[in-house]
């Protein structure tokens, strides 16, 4: 299991568009990705679950990646967050 923390820079937080991009990226990475914020967590491949976290700008999220290729997947997810969120 690999984890990283990231402070959201997207002005409106993780709303519909970035949540959709996130779920697509999480599905593509081939590992189990979980996102946690403010005491709640969600499967990053589930759009409504990610949106239900209510992540706002400057909130810190913890991303957990588990699976066979977790080294590669965590690097892919970190790059995604830096570029998109």
Coordinates of N, CA and C in Angstrom, one line a residue:
X1 N 0.8 -1.2 0.0 CA 0.0 0.0 0.0 C 0.9 1.2 0.0
X2 N 0.6 2.2 -0.9 CA 1.3 3.4 -1.0 C 0.3 4.6 -0.8
X3 N 0.8 5.6 -0.1 CA -0.1 6.8 0.1 C 0.7 8.1 -0.2
X4 N -0.1 9.1 -0.5 CA 0.5 10.4 -0.6 C -0.6 11.4 -0.2
X5 N -0.2 12.6 0.3 CA -1.1 13.7 0.6 C -1.0 14.8 -0.4
X6 N -2.1 15.4 -0.7 CA -2.1 16.5 -1.7 C -3.0 17.6 -1.3
X7 N -2.6 18.8 -1.3 CA -3.5 20.0 -1.0 C -4.1 20.4 -2.3
X8 N -5.4 20.4 -2.4 CA -6.2 20.8 -3.6 C -6.0 22.3 -3.9
X9 N -5.6 22.5 -5.2 CA -5.4 23.9 -5.7 C -6.5 24.3 -6.6
X10 N -7.3 23.4 -7.1 CA -8.5 23.7 -8.0 C -9.4 24.7 -7.2
X11 N -9.7 25.8 -7.9 CA -10.5 26.9 -7.2 C -11.8 26.4 -6.6
X12 N -12.5 25.5 -7.3 CA -13.8 25.1 -6.9 C -13.8 23.7 -6.2
X13 N -12.6 23.2 -5.9 CA -12.5 21.9 -5.3 C -12.7 20.8 -6.3
X14 N -13.1 19.6 -5.8 CA -13.3 18.5 -6.6 C -14.8 18.4 -6.9
X15 N -15.2 19.2 -7.9 CA -16.6 19.2 -8.4 C -16.8 18.2 -9.5
X16 N -17.8 18.3 -10.3 CA -18.2 17.3 -11.3 C -17.1 17.1 -12.4
X17 N -16.5 18.1 -13.0 CA -15.5 17.9 -14.0 C -14.2 17.3 -13.5
X18 N -13.6 17.8 -12.5 CA -12.4 17.2 -12.0 C -12.7 15.8 -11.4
X19 N -13.8 15.6 -10.8 CA -14.2 14.3 -10.2 C -14.3 13.3 -11.3
X20 N -14.8 13.7 -12.4 CA -14.9 12.8 -13.6 C -13.6 12.4 -14.1
X21 N -12.7 13.4 -14.2 CA -11.3 13.1 -14.7 C -10.6 12.2 -13.7
X22 N -10.8 12.4 -12.4 CA -10.2 11.6 -11.4 C -10.6 10.2 -11.4
X23 N -11.9 9.9 -11.6 CA -12.4 8.6 -11.6 C -11.9 7.8 -12.9
X24 N -11.8 8.6 -14.0 CA -11.3 8.0 -15.2 C -9.8 7.6 -15.0
X25 N -9.0 8.4 -14.4 CA -7.6 8.2 -14.2 C -7.4 7.0 -13.2
X26 N -8.3 7.0 -12.1 CA -8.2 5.9 -11.1 C -8.5 4.6 -11.8
X27 N -9.5 4.5 -12.6 CA -9.8 3.3 -13.3 C -8.7 2.8 -14.2
X28 N -8.0 3.8 -14.9 CA -7.0 3.5 -15.9 C -5.7 3.0 -15.2
X29 N -5.5 3.3 -14.0 CA -4.2 3.0 -13.3 C -4.1 1.5 -13.0
X30 N -5.2 0.8 -12.9 CA -5.1 -0.6 -12.7 C -4.9 -1.1 -11.2
X31 N -5.1 -0.2 -10.3 CA -4.9 -0.5 -8.9 C -6.1 0.0 -8.1
X32 N -6.3 -0.4 -6.9 CA -7.4 0.2 -6.1 C -7.0 1.5 -5.5
X33 N -7.7 2.6 -5.8 CA -7.4 3.9 -5.4 C -8.5 4.4 -4.5
X34 N -8.1 4.9 -3.3 CA -9.0 5.4 -2.3 C -8.6 6.9 -2.0
X35 N -9.6 7.8 -1.9 CA -9.3 9.1 -1.6 C -10.0 9.5 -0.3
X36 N -9.3 10.1 0.7 CA -9.8 10.5 2.0 C -9.7 11.9 2.2
X37 N -10.7 12.5 2.9 CA -10.6 13.9 3.2 C -11.6 14.2 4.4
X38 N -11.2 15.0 5.4 CA -12.1 15.4 6.5 C -12.8 14.2 7.1
X39 N -12.1 13.1 7.3 CA -12.6 11.9 8.0 C -13.5 11.0 7.2
X40 N -13.6 11.3 5.9 CA -14.4 10.5 5.0 C -13.5 9.9 3.9
X41 N -13.9 8.8 3.4 CA -13.1 8.2 2.3 C -14.0 7.6 1.3
X42 N -13.5 7.5 0.0 CA -14.3 7.0 -1.1 C -13.4 6.3 -2.1
X43 N -14.0 5.3 -2.8 CA -13.4 4.6 -3.9 C -13.2 5.7 -5.0
X44 N -12.0 5.9 -5.4 CA -11.8 7.0 -6.4 C -12.3 6.6 -7.8
X45 N -12.8 5.4 -8.0 CA -13.4 5.0 -9.3 C -14.9 5.3 -9.3
X46 N -15.5 5.7 -8.2 CA -16.9 6.0 -8.1 C -17.2 7.5 -8.1
X47 N -17.7 8.0 -9.2 CA -17.9 9.4 -9.3 C -18.7 10.0 -8.2
X48 N -19.9 9.5 -7.9 CA -20.7 10.0 -6.9 C -20.1 10.0 -5.5
X49 N -19.3 8.9 -5.2 CA -18.6 8.8 -4.0 C -17.6 9.8 -3.8
X50 N -16.8 10.1 -4.9 CA -15.8 11.2 -4.8 C -16.5 12.5 -4.6
X51 N -17.5 12.8 -5.3 CA -18.2 14.1 -5.2 C -18.8 14.2 -3.8
X52 N -19.3 13.1 -3.2 CA -19.9 13.2 -1.9 C -18.9 13.6 -0.8
X53 N -17.6 13.5 -1.0 CA -16.6 13.9 0.0 C -16.6 15.4 0.2
X54 N -17.1 16.2 -0.8 CA -17.2 17.6 -0.7 C -15.9 18.3 -0.5
X55 N -14.9 17.9 -1.3 CA -13.5 18.4 -1.2 C -13.5 19.9 -1.8
X56 N -13.0 20.8 -0.9 CA -12.9 22.2 -1.3 C -11.5 22.6 -1.6
X57 N -11.3 23.8 -2.2 CA -10.0 24.3 -2.5 C -9.2 24.4 -1.1
X58 N -8.0 24.0 -1.1 CA -7.0 24.1 0.0 C -7.3 22.9 1.0
X59 N -8.3 22.0 0.8 CA -8.4 20.9 1.6 C -7.3 19.9 1.3
X60 N -6.8 19.2 2.3 CA -5.8 18.2 2.0 C -6.4 16.8 1.9
X61 N -6.1 16.1 0.8 CA -6.6 14.8 0.7 C -5.5 13.8 0.8
X62 N -5.8 12.6 1.2 CA -4.9 11.4 1.3 C -5.3 10.4 0.2
X63 N -4.4 10.1 -0.6 CA -4.7 9.1 -1.7 C -3.9 7.8 -1.4
X64 N -4.7 6.7 -1.3 CA -4.1 5.4 -1.0 C -4.2 4.5 -2.3
X65 N -3.1 3.9 -2.7 CA -3.1 3.0 -3.8 C -2.7 1.7 -3.4
X66 N -3.5 0.6 -3.8 CA -3.2 -0.7 -3.4 C -3.3 -1.6 -4.7
X67 N -2.4 -2.6 -4.8 CA -2.5 -3.5 -5.9 C -1.1 -3.9 -6.4
X68 N -1.1 -4.8 -7.4 CA 0.1 -5.3 -8.0 C 1.1 -4.3 -8.5
X69 N 0.6 -3.3 -9.1 CA 1.5 -2.3 -9.7 C 1.4 -0.9 -9.0
X70 N 1.3 -1.0 -7.6 CA 1.1 0.2 -6.9 C 2.2 1.3 -7.0
X71 N 3.4 0.9 -7.2 CA 4.5 1.8 -7.4 C 4.2 2.7 -8.6
X72 N 3.9 2.1 -9.7 CA 3.6 2.8 -11.0 C 2.3 3.6 -10.8
X73 N 1.3 3.0 -10.2 CA 0.0 3.6 -10.1 C 0.1 4.9 -9.2
X74 N 0.8 4.8 -8.1 CA 0.9 6.0 -7.2 C 1.6 7.1 -7.9
X75 N 2.6 6.8 -8.7 CA 3.3 7.9 -9.4 C 2.4 8.5 -10.5
X76 N 1.6 7.7 -11.1 CA 0.6 8.1 -12.1 C -0.4 9.0 -11.5
X77 N -0.9 8.6 -10.3 CA -1.9 9.4 -9.6 C -1.3 10.7 -9.1
X78 N -0.1 10.7 -8.6 CA 0.5 12.0 -8.1 C 0.6 13.0 -9.2
X79 N 1.1 12.5 -10.4 CA 1.2 13.4 -11.6 C -0.1 13.9 -12.0
X80 N -1.2 13.1 -11.9 CA -2.5 13.5 -12.3 C -3.0 14.7 -11.3
X81 N -2.8 14.5 -10.0 CA -3.2 15.5 -9.0 C -2.5 16.8 -9.3
X82 N -1.2 16.7 -9.5 CA -0.4 17.9 -9.7 C -0.8 18.7 -11.0
X83 N -1.2 18.0 -12.0 CA -1.6 18.6 -13.2 C -3.0 19.1 -13.2
X84 N -3.9 18.4 -12.5 CA -5.3 18.7 -12.7 C -6.0 19.2 -11.4
X85 N -5.5 19.0 -10.3 CA -6.2 19.4 -9.1 C -5.4 20.3 -8.2

